[in-house]
mmCIF file of C-alpha atoms and ligand atoms in Angstrom:
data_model
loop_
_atom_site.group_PDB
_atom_site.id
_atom_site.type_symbol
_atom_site.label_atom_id
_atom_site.label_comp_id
_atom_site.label_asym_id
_atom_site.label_seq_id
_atom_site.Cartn_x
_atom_site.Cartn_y
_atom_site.Cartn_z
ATOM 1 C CA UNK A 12 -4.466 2.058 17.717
ATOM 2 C CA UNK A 13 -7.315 -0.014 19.019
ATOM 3 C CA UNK A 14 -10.581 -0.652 17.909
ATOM 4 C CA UNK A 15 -12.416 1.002 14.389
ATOM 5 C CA UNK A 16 -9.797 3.419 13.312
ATOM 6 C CA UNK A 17 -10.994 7.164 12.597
ATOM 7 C CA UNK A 18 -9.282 9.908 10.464
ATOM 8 C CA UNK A 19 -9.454 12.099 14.006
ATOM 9 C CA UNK A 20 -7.119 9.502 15.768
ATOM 10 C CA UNK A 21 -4.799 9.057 12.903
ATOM 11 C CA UNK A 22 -4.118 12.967 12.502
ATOM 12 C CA UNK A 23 -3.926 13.377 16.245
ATOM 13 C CA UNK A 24 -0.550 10.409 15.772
ATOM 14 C CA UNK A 25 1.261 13.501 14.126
ATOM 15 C CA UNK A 26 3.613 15.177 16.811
ATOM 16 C CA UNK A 27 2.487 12.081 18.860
ATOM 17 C CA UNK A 28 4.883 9.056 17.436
ATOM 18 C CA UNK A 29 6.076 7.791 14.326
ATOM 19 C CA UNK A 30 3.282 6.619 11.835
ATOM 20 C CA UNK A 31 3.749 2.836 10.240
ATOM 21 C CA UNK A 32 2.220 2.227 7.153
ATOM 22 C CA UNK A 33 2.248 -0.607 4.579
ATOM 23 C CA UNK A 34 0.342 -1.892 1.604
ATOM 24 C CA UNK A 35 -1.742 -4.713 1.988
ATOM 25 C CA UNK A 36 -3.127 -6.698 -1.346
ATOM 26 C CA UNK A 37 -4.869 -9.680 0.118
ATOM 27 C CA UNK A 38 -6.743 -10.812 3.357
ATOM 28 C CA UNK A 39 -3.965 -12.696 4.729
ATOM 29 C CA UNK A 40 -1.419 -9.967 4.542
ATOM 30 C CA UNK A 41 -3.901 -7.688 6.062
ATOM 31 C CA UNK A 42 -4.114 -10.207 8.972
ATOM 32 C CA UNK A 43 -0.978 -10.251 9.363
ATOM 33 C CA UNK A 44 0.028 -6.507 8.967
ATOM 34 C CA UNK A 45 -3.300 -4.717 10.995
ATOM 35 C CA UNK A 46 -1.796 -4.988 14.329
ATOM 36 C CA UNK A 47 1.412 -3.543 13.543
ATOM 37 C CA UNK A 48 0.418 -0.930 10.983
ATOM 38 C CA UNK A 49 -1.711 2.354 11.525
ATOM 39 C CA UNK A 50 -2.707 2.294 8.242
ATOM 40 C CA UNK A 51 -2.625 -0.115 5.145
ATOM 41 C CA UNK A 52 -2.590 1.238 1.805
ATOM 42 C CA UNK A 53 -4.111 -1.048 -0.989
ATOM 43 C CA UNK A 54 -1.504 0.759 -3.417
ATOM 44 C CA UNK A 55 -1.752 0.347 -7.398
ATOM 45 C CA UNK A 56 1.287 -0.826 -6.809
ATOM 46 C CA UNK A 57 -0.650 -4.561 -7.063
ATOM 47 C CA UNK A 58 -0.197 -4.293 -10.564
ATOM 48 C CA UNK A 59 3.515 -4.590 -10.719
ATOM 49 C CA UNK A 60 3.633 -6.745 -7.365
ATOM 50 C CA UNK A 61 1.008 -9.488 -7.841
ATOM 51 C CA UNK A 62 0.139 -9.087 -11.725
ATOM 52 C CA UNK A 63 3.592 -8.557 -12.715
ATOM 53 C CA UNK A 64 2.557 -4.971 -15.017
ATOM 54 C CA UNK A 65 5.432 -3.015 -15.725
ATOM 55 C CA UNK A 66 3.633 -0.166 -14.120
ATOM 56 C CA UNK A 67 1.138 1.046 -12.663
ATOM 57 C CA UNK A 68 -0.846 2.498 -15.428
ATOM 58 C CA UNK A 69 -3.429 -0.497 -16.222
ATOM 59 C CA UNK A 70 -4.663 -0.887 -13.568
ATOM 60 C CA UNK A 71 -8.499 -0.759 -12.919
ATOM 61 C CA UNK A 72 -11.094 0.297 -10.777
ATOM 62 C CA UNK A 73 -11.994 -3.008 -10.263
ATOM 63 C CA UNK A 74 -8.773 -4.542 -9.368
ATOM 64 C CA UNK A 75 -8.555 -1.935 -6.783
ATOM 65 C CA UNK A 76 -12.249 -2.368 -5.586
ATOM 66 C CA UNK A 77 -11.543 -6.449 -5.524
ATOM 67 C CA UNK A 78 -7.818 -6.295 -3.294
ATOM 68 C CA UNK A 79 -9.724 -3.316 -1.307
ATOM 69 C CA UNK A 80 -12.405 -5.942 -0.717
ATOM 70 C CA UNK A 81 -10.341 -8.184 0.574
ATOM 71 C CA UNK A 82 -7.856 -6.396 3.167
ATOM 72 C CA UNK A 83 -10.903 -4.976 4.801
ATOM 73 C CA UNK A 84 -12.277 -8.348 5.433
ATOM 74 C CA UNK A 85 -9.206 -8.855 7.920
ATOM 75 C CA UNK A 86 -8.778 -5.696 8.856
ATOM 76 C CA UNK A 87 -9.566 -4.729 12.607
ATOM 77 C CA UNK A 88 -7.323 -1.428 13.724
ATOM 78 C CA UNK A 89 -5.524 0.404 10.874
ATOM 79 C CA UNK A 90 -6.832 3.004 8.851
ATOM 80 C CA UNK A 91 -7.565 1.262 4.926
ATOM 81 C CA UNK A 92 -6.906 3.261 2.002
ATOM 82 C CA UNK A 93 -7.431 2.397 -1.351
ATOM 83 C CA UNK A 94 -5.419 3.975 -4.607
ATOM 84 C CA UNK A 95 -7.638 5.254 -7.014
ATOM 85 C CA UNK A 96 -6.114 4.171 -10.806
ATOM 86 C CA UNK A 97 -4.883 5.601 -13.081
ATOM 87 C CA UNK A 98 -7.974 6.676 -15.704
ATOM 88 C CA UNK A 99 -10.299 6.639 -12.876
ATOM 89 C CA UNK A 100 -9.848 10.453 -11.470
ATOM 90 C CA UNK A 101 -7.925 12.545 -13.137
ATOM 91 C CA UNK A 102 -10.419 14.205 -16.045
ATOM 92 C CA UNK A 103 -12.781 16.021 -13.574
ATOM 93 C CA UNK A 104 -13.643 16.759 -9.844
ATOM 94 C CA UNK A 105 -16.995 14.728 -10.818
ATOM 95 C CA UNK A 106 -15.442 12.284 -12.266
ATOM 96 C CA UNK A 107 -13.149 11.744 -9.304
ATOM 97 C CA UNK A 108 -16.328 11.833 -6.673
ATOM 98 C CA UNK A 109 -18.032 8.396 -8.824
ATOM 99 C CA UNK A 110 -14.789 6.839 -8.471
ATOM 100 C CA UNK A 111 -14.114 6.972 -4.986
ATOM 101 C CA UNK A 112 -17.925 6.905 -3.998
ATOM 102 C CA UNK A 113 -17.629 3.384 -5.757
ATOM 103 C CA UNK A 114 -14.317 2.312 -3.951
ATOM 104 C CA UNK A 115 -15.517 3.630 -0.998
ATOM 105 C CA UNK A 116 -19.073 1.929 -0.970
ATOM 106 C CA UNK A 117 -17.996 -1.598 -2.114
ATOM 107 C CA UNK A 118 -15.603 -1.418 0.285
ATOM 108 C CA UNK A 119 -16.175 0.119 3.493
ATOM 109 C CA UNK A 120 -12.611 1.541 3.127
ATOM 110 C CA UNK A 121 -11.697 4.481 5.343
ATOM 111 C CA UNK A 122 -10.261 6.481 2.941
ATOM 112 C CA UNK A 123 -8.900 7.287 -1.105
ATOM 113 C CA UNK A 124 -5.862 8.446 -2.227
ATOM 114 C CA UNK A 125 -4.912 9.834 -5.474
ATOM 115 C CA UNK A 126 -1.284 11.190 -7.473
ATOM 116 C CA UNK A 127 -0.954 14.833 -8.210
ATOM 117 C CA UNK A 128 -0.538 18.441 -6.770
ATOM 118 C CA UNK A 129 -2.176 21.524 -6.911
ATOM 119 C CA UNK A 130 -3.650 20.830 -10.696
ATOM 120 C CA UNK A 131 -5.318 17.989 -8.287
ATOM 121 C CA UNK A 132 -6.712 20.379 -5.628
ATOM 122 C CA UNK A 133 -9.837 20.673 -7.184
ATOM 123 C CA UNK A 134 -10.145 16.902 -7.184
ATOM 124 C CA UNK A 135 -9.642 16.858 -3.828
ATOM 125 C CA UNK A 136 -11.775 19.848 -2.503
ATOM 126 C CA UNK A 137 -15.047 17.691 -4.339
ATOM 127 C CA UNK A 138 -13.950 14.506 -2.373
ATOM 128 C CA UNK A 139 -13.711 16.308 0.973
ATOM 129 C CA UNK A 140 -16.648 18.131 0.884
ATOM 130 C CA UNK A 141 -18.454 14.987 -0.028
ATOM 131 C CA UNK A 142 -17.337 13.221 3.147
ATOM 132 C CA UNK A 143 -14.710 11.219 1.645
ATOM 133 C CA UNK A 144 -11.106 11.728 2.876
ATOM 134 C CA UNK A 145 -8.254 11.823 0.977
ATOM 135 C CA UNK A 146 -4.777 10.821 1.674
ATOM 136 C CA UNK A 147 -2.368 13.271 -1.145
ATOM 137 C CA UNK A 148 0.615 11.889 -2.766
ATOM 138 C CA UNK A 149 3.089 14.155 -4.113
ATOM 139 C CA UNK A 150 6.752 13.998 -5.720
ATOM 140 C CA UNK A 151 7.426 11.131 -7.833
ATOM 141 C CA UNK A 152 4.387 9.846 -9.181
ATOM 142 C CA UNK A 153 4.173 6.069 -10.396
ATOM 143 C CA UNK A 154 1.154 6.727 -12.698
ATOM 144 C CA UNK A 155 2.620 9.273 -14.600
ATOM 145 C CA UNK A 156 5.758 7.699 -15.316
ATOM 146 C CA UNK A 157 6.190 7.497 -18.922
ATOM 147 C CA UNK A 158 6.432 3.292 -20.153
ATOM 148 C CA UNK A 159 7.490 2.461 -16.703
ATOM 149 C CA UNK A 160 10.786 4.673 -16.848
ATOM 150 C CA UNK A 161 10.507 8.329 -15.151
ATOM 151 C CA UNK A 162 11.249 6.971 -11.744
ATOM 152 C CA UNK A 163 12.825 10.170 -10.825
ATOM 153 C CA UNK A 164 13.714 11.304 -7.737
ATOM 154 C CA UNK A 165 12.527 15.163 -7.898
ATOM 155 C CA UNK A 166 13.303 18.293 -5.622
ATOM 156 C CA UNK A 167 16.744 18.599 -7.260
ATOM 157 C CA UNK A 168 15.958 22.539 -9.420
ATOM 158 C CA UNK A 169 14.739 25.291 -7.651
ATOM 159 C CA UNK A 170 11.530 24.780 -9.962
ATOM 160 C CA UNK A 171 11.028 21.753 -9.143
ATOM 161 C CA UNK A 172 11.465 22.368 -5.361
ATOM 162 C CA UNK A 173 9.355 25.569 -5.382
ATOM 163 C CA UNK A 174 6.477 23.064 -6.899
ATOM 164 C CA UNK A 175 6.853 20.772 -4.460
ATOM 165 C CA UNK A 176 5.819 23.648 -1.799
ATOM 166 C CA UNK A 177 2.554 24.643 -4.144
ATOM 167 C CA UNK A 178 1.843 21.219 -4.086
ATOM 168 C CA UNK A 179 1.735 20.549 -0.653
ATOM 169 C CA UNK A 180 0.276 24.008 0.637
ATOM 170 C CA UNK A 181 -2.817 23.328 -2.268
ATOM 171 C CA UNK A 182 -3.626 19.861 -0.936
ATOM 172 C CA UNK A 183 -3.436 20.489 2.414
ATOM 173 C CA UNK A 184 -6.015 23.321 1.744
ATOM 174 C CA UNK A 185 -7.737 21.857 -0.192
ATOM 175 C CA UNK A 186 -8.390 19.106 2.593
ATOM 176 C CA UNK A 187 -6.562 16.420 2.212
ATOM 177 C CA UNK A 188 -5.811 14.386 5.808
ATOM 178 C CA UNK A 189 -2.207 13.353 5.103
ATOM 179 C CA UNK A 190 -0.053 13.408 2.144
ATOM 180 C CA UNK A 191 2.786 11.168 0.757
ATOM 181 C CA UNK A 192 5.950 12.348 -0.404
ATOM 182 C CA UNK A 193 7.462 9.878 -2.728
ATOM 183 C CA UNK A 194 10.800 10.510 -4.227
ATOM 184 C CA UNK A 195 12.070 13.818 -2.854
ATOM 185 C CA UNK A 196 15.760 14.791 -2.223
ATOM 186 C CA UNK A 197 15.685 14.936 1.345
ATOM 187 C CA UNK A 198 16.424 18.676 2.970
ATOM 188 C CA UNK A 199 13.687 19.612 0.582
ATOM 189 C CA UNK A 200 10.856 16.770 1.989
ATOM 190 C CA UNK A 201 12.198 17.256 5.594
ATOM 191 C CA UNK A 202 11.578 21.140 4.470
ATOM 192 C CA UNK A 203 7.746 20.310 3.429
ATOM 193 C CA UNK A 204 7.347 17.725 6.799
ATOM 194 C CA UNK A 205 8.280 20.666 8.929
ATOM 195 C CA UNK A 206 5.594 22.933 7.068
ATOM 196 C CA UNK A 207 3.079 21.546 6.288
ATOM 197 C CA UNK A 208 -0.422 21.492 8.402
ATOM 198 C CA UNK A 209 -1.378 17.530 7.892
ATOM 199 C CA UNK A 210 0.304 14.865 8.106
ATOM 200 C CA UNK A 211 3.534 13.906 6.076
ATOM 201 C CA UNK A 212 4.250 9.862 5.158
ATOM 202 C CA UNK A 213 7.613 9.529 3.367
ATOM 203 C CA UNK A 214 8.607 7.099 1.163
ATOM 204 C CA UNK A 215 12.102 7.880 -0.361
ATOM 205 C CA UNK A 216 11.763 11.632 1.051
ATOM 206 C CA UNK A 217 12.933 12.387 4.759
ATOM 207 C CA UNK A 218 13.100 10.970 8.402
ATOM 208 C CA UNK A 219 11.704 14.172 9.236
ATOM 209 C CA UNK A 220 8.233 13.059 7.943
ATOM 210 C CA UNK A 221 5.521 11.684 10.419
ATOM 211 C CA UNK A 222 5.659 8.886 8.770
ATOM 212 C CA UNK A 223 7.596 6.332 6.390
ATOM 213 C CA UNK A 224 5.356 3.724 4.278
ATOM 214 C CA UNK A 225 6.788 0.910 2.211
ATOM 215 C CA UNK A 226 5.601 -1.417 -0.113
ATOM 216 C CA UNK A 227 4.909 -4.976 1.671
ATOM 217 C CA UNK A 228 6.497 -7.130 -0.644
ATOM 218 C CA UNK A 229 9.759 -5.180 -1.525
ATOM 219 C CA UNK A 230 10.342 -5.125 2.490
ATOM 220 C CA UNK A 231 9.719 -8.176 2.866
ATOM 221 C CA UNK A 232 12.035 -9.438 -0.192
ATOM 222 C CA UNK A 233 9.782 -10.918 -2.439
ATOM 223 C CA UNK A 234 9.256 -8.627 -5.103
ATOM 224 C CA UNK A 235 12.382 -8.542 -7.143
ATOM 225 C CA UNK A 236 11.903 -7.173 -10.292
ATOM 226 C CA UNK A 237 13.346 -3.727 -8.967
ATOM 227 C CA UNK A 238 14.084 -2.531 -5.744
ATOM 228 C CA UNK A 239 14.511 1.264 -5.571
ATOM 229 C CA UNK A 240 17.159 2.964 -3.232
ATOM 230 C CA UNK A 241 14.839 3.577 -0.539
ATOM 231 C CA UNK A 242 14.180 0.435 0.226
ATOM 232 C CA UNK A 243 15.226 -1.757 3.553
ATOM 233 C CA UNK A 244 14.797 -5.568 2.982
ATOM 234 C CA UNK A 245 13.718 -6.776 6.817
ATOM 235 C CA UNK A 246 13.978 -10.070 5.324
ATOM 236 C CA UNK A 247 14.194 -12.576 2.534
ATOM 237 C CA UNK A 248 11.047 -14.314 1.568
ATOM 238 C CA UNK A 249 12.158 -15.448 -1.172
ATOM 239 C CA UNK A 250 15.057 -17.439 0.048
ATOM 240 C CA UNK A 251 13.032 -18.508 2.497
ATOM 241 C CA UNK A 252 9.843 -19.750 0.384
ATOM 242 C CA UNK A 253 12.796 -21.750 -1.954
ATOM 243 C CA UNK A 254 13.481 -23.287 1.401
ATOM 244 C CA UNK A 255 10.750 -24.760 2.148
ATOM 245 C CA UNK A 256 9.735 -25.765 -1.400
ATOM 246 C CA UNK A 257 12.770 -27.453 -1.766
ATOM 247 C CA UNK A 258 12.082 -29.453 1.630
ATOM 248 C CA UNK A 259 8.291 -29.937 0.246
ATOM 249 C CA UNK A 260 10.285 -31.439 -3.405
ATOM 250 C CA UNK A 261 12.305 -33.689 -1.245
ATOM 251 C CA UNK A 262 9.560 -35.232 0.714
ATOM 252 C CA UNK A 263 7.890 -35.504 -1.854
ATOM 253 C CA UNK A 264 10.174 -37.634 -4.023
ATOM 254 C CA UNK A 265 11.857 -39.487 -0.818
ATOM 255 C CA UNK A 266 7.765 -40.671 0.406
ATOM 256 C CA UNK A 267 7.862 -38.989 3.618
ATOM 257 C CA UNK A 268 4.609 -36.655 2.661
ATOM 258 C CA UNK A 269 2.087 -37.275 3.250
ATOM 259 C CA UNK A 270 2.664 -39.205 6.078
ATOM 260 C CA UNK A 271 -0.659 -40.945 8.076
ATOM 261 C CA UNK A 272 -1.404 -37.735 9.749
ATOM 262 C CA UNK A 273 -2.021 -35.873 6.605
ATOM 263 C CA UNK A 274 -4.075 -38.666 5.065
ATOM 264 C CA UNK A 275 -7.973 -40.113 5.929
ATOM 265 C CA UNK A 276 -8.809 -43.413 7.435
ATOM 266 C CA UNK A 277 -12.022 -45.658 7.651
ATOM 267 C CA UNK A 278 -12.477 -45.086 11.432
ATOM 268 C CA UNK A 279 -12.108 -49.035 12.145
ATOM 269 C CA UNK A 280 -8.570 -48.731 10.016
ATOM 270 C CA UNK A 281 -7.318 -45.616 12.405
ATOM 271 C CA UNK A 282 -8.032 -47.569 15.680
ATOM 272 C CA UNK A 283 -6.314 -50.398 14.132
ATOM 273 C CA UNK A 284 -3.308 -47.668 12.888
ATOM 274 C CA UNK A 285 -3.608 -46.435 16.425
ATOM 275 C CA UNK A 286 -3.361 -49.543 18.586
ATOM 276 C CA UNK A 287 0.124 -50.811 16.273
ATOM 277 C CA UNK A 288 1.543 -47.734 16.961
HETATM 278 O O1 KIV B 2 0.816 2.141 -4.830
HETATM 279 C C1 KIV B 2 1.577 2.220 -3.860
HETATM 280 O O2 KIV B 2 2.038 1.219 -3.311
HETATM 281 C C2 KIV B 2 1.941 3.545 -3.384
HETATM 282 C C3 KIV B 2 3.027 3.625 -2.355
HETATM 283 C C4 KIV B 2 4.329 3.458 -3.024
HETATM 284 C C5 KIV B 2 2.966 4.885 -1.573
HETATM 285 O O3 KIV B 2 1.399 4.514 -3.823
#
């Protein structure tokens, strides 16, 4: 996509091509991710990545206002959309609306999304018809995991797959733009992708879905505390941040950094550095 995204383009990507979508925490990632991605999520998944939670359950409005603050300051052509915690949504339809009219103005983000199904559709309905968009996410739910266990994969019982459809069907009529399926066995989301009316981003779901998001850091290899089945490593950060600490530690120590061209002269003393050279 090129130039501002809109919510219009995005949608029209379904049926088009594959959708790529990340999180993004901080301006440099952003940078780095906008011209690849159609759309960056700043997930609440910074509290386990960068504040090292166990979950994602403490995390604040403000937290998500600050990160949101700062991917949109390097953003140029994805679509940005911001989580909306834990606590911050989920007692009322009103309540909801102040949230995300705060993320939304002190942000200039494109877009909320927020965990649950139908018993969310409500939620959602306010949003919309307020002129904010929402992005649905449905399946496993990271915020309602109990102490950080409850990672379960659902779609597995005919209950729980015949939910899954209610869940779906509600949000999409209740007008959300997309919605994430996170967690489902996979003939059930590539069931739901082929359904439903908006647009489907799987993560841990199906192929079948418009689109697959991951989170940043676990694709890249540098979060390791836990790295669910679904995720590909692309590469090894990690390894390769130890490798160039460990060059920085033996420069250090050996004297080779900083050399003269990392260091400040008297201008007299760098001609005179200059003409010995
Ligand atoms: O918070 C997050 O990163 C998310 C993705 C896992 C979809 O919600």
């Amino acid at each position: 996509m090129l130039g501002k995204p809109t919510i219009n383009d995005f949608v029209a990507l379904k049926g088009q091509r594959k959708i790529v979508c990340l999180t993004a925490y901080s301006a440099p990632m952003a940078k780095v991710l906008d011209p690849h991605c159609d759309l960056l999520l700043v997930g609440d998944s910074v509290g386990m990545v960068v504040y090292g939670m166990d979950n994602t359950q403490n995390v604040d409005i403000n937290t998500m206002i600050r990160h949101g603050q700062a991917v949109m300051r390097r953003r140029k052509s994805a679509l940005v959309v911001i989580d909306l915690p834990s606590g911050s949504y989920e007692t009322s339809p009103e309540q909801a609306l102040v949230s995300a009219n705060e993320v939304i103005t002190k942000t200039g983000a494109d877009a909320v999304k927020l965990e649950g199904g139908a018993d969310f559709a409500p939620h959602v309905k306010c949003l919309v018809e307020s002129g904010i968009p929402v992005l649905g996410h449905i399946g496993l739910l990271p915020q309602r995991t109990v102490a950080g266990k409850n990672f379960r994969i659902t779609g597995r019982t005919p209950d729980e797959v015949s939910q899954l459809h209610i869940d779906s069907d509600a949000l999409a009529d209740a007008g959300v733009f997309g919605v994430v399926m996170e967690g489902i066995v996979e003939p059930v989301a590539a069931s739901i992708a082929k359904l439903s009316k908006v647009l489907t981003i799987g993560i841990g779901a199906s192929a079948a879905c418009d689109g697959q998001i991951l989170v940043t850091d676990d694709m890249l290899g540098l979060y390791d505390a836990f790295t669910p089945k679904f995720v590909r490593k692309f590469t090894n950060l990690q390894d390769e941040i130890s490798r160039a600490v460990e060059c920085y530690c033996a420069a250090v120590i050996d004297g080779s950094f900083p050399s003269k061209d990392h260091l400040f002269f008297n201008k007299k003393d760098s001609a005179s550095s200059k003409a010995a050279k």
